[in-house]
PDB file of C-alpha atoms in Angstrom:
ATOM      1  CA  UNK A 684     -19.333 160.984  -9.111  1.00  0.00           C
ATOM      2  CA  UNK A 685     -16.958 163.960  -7.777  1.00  0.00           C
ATOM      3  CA  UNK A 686     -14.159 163.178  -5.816  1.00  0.00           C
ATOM      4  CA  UNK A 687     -14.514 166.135  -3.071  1.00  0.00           C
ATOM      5  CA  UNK A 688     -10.856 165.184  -1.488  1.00  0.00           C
ATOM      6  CA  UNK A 689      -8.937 165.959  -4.607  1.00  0.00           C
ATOM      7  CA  UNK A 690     -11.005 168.945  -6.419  1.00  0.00           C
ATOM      8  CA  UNK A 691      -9.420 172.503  -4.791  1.00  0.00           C
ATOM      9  CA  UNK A 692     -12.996 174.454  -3.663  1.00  0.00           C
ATOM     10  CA  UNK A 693     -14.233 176.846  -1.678  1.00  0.00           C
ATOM     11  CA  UNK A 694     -12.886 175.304   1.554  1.00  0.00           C
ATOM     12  CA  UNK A 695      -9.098 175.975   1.081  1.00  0.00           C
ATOM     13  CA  UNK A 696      -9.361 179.966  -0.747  1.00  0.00           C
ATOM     14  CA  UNK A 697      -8.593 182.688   1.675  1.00  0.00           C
ATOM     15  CA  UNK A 698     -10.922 184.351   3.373  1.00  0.00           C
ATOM     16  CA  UNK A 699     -10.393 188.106   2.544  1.00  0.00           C
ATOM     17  CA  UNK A 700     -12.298 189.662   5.463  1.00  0.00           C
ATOM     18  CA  UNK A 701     -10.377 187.427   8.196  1.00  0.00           C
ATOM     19  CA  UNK A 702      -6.198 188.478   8.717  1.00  0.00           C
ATOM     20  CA  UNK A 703      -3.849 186.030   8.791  1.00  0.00           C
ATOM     21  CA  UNK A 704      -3.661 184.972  12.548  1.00  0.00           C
ATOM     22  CA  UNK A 705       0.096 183.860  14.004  1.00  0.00           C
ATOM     23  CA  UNK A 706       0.047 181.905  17.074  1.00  0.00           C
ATOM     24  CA  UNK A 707       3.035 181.732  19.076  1.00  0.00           C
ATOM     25  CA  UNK A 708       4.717 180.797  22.620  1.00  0.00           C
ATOM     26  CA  UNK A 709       6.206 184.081  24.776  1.00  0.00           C
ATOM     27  CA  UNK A 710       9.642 182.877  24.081  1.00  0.00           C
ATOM     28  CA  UNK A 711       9.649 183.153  20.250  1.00  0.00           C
ATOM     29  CA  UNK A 712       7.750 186.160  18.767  1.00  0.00           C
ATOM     30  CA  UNK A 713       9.800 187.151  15.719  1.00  0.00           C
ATOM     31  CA  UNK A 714      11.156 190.574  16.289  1.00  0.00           C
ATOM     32  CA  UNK A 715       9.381 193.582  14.208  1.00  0.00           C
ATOM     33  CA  UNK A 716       6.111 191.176  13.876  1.00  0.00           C
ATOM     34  CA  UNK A 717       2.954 193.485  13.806  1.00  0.00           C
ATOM     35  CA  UNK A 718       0.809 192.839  17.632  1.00  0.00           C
ATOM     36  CA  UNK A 719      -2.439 192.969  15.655  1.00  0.00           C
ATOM     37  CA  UNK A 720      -2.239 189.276  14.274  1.00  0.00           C
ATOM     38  CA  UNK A 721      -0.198 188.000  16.812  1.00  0.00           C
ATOM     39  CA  UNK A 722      -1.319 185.737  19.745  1.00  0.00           C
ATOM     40  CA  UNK A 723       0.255 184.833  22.013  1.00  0.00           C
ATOM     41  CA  UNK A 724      -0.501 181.291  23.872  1.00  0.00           C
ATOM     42  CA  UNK A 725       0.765 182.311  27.722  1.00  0.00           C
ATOM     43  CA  UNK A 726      -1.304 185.668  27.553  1.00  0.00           C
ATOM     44  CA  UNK A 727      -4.361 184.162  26.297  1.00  0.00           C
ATOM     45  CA  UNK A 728      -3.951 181.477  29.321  1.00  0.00           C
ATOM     46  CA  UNK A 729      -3.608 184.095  32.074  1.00  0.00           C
ATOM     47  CA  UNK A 730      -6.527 185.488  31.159  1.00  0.00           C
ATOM     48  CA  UNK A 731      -8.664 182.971  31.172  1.00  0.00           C
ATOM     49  CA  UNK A 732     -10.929 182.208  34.010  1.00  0.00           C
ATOM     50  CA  UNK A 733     -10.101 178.711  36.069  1.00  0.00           C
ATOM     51  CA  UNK A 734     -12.191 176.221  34.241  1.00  0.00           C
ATOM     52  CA  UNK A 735     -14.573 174.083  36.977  1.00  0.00           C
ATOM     53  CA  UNK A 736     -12.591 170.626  36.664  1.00  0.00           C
ATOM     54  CA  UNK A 737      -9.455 172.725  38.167  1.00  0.00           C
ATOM     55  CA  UNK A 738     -11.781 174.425  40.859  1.00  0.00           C
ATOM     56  CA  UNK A 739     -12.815 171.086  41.799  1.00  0.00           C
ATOM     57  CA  UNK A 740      -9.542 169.678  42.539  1.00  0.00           C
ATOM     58  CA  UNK A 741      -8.223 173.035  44.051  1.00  0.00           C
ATOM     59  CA  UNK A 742     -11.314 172.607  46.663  1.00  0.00           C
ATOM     60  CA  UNK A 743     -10.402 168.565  46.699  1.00  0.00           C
ATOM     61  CA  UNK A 744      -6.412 169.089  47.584  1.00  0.00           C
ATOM     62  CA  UNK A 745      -7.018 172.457  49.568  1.00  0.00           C
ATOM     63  CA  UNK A 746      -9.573 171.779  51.992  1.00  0.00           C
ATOM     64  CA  UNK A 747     -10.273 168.281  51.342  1.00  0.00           C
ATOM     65  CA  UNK A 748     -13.848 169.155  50.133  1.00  0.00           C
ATOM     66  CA  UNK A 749     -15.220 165.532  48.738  1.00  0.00           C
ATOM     67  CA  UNK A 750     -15.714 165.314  45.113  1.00  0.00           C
ATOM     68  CA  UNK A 751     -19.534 165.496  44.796  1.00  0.00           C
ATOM     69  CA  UNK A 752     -19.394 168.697  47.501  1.00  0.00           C
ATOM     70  CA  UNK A 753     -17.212 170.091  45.543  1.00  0.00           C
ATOM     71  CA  UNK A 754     -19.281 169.799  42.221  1.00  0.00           C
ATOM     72  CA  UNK A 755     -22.366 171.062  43.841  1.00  0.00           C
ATOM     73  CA  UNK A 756     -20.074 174.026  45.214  1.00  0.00           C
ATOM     74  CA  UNK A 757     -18.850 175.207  41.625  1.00  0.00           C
ATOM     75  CA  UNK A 758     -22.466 175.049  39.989  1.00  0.00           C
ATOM     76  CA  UNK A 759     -24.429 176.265  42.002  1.00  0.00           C
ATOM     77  CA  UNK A 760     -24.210 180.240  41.393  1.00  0.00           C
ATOM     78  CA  UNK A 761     -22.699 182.087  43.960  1.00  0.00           C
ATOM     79  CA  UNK A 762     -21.681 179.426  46.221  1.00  0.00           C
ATOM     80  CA  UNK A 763     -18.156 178.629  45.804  1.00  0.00           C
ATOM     81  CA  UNK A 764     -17.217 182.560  47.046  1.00  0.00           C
ATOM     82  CA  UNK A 765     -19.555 181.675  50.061  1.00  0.00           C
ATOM     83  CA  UNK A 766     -17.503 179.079  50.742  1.00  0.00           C
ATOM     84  CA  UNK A 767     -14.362 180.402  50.733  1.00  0.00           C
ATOM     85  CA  UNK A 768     -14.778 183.602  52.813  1.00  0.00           C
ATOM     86  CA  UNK A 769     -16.135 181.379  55.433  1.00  0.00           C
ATOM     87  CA  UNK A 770     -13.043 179.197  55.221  1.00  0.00           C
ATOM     88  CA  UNK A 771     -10.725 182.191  54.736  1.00  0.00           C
ATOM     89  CA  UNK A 772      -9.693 181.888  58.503  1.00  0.00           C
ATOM     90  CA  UNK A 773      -9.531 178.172  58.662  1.00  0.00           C
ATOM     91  CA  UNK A 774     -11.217 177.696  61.640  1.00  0.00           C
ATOM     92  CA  UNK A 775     -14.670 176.599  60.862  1.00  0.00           C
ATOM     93  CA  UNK A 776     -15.481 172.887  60.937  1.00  0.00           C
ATOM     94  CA  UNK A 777     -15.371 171.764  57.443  1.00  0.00           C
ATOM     95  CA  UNK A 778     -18.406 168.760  57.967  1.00  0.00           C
ATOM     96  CA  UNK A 779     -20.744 171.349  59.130  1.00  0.00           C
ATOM     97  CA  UNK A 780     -20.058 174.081  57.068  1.00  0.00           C
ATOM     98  CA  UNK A 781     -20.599 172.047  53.713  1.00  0.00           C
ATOM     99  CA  UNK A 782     -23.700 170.432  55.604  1.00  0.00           C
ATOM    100  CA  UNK A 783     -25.337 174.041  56.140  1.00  0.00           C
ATOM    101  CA  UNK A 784     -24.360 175.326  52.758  1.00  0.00           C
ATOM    102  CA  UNK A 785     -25.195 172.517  50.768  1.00  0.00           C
ATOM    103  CA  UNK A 786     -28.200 171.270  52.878  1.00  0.00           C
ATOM    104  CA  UNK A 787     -29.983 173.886  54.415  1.00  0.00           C
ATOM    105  CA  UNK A 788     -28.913 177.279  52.468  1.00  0.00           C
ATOM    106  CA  UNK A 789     -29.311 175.442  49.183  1.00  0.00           C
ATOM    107  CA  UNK A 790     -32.883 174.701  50.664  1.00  0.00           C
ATOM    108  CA  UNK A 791     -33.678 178.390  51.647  1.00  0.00           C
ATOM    109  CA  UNK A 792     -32.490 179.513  48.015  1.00  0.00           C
ATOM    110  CA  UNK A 793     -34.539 176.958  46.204  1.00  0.00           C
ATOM    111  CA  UNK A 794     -37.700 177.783  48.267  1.00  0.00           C
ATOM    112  CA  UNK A 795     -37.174 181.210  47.533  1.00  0.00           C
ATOM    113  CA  UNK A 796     -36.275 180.530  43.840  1.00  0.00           C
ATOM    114  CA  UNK A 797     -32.997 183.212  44.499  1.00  0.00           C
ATOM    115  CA  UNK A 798     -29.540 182.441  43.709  1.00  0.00           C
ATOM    116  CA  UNK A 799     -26.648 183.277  46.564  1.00  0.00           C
ATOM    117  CA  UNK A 800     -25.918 186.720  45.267  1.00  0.00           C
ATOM    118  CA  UNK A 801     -29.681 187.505  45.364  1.00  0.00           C
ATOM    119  CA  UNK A 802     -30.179 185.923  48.554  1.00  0.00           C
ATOM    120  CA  UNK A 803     -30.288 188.597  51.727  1.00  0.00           C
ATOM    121  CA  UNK A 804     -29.002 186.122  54.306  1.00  0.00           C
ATOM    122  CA  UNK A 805     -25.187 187.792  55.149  1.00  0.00           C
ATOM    123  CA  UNK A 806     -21.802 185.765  55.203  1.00  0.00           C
ATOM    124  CA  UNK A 807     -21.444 186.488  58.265  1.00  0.00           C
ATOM    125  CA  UNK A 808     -24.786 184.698  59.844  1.00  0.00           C
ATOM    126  CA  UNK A 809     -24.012 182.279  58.087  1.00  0.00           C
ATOM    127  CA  UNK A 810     -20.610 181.822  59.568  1.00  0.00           C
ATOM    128  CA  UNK A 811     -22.481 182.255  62.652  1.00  0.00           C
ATOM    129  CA  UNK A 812     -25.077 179.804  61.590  1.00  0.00           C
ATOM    130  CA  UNK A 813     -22.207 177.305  61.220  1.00  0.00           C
ATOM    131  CA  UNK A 814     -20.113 178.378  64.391  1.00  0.00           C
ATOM    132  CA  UNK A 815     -23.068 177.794  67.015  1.00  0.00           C
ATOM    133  CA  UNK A 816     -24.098 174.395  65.128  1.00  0.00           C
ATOM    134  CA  UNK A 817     -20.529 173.103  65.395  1.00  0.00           C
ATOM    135  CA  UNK A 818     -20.350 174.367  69.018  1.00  0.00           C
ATOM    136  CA  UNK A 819     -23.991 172.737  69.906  1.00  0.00           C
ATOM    137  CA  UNK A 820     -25.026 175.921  70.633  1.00  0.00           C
ATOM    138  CA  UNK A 821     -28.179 175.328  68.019  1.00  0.00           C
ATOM    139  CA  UNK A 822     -29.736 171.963  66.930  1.00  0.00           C
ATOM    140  CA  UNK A 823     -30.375 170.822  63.320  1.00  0.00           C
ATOM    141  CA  UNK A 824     -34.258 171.450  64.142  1.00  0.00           C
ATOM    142  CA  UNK A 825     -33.388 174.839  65.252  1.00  0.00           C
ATOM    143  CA  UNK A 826     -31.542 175.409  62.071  1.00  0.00           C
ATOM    144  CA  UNK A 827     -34.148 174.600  60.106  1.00  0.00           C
ATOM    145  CA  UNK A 828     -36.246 177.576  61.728  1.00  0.00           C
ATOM    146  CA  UNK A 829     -33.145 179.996  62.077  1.00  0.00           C
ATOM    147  CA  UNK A 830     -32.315 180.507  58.415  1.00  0.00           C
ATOM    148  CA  UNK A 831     -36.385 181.258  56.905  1.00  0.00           C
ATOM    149  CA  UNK A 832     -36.021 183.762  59.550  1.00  0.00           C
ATOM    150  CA  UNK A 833     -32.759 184.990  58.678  1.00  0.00           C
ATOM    151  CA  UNK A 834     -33.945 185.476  55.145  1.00  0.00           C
ATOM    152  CA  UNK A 835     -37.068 187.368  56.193  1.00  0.00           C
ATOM    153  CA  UNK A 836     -34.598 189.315  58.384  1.00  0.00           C
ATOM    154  CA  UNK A 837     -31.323 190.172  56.918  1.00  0.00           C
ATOM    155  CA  UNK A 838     -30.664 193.262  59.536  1.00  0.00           C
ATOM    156  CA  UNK A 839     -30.305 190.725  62.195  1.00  0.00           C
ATOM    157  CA  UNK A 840     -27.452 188.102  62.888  1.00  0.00           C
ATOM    158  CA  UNK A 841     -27.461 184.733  63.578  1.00  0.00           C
ATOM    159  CA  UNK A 842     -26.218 185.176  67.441  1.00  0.00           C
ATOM    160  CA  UNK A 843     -28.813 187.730  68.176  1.00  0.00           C
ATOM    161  CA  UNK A 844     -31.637 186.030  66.411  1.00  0.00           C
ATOM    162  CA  UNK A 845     -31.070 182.798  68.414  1.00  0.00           C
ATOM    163  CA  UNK A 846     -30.862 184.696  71.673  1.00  0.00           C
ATOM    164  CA  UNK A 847     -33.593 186.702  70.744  1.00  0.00           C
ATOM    165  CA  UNK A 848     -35.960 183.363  70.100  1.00  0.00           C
ATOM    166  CA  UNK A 849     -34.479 181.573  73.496  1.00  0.00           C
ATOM    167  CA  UNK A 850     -33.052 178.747  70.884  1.00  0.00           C
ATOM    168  CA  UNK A 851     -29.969 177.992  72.933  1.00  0.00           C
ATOM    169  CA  UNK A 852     -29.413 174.370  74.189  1.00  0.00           C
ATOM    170  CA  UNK A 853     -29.040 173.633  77.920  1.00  0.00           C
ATOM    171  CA  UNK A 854     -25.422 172.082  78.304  1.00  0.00           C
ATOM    172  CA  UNK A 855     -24.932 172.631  81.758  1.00  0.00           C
ATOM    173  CA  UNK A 856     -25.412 169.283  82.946  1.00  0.00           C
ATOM    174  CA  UNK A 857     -26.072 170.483  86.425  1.00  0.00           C
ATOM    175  CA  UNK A 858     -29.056 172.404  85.715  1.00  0.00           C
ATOM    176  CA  UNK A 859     -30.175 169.395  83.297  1.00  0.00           C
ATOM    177  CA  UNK A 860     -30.191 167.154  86.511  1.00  0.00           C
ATOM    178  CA  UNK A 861     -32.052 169.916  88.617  1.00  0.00           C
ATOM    179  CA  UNK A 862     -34.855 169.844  85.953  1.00  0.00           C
ATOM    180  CA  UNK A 863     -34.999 166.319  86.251  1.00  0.00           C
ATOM    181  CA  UNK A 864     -34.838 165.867  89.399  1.00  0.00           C
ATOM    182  CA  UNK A 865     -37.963 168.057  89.901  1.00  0.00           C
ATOM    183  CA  UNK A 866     -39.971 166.515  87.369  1.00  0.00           C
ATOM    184  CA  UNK A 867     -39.120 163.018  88.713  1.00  0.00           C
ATOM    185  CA  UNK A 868     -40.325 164.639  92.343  1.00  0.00           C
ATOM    186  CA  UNK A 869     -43.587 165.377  91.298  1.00  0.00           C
ATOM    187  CA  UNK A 870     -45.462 161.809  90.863  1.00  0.00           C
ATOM    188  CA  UNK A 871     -48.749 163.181  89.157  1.00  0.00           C
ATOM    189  CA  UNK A 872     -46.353 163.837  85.825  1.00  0.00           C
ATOM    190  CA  UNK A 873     -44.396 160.869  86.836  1.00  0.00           C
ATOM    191  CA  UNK A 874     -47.634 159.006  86.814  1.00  0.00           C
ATOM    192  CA  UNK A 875     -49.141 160.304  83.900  1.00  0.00           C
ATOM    193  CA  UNK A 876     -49.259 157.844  80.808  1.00  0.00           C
ATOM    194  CA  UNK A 877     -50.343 159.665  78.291  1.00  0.00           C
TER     195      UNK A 877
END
């Protein structure tokens, strides 16, 4: 039987269509060194895209983004830029924003079978989306109507759109107690079981 570790083969010859390749650090190229087999390890590492691991943790330490948001933020396509032009004046609530995003949107792009960059639905009614549902402006059930209507209807925003379908909650708690003060007045729907 051949012993393969001591016999010199094909493995260790020279290949004559590859150049010799020299790898070094930025601080110690050798002067008068051709650039066409040279690499060097810092420029190779600046260009290089951030790999998803360091996204994570950069969404984890940044905006405090828990780990599995932040994992379904990085794969799904599109998503992660989303995400940070609606942060990128640090005043939307965090909670509701990733609850929208990775909730509701996710929902719309999956029923759609669309990815975010496909998706007509603007950054901006989305922001909006996110602004009146932190304000309690909108309800989660409301939500769930606004956005298959924002899809079907990029042109319009999120503000109009929910002004334009009356979907604004009552908050005034006066006119709340008017309304049920006059239902309580009338004792046929007072009455009424059912």
């Amino acid at each position: 039987m051949r012993d393969k570790e001591k016999l010199l083969d094909y493995r260790f010859m020279p290949e004559p269509n590859l150049p010799p390749l020299h790898v070094y650090s930025s601080g110690n190229v050798p002067p008068g060194t051709g650039a066409g087999s040279n690499v060097v390890l810092e420029t190779v590492q600046r260009r290089l895209p951030d790999l998803p691991g360091t996204i994570r943790d950069k969404l984890q330490h940044k905006y405090d983004v828990p780990l599995l948001s932040a994992t379904l933020l990085v794969t799904e396509e599109g998503l992660l830029d989303i995400f940070e032009s609606l942060m990128a004046d640090g005043s939307r609530d965090l909670k509701t924003l990733l609850n929208v995003l990775l909730n509701d949107y996710i929902g719309v792009l999956h029923e759609h079978d669309c990815t975010a960059a496909e998706c007509p639905i603007r950054v901006q009614s989305l922001g909006e989306v996110c602004d009146l549902l932190a304000s309690r402006d909108i309800s989660q059930s409301t939500l769930q109507k606004l956005l298959p209507l924002l899809f079907e209807h990029p042109e319009v925003g999120a503000v109009e759109m929910v002004d334009r379908e009356n979907w604004r909650q009552i908050r005034d708690r006066e006119l709340i107690e008017k309304v049920i003060n006059e239902v309580l007045s009338n004792p046929k729907v007072v009455s009424y079981l059912g």
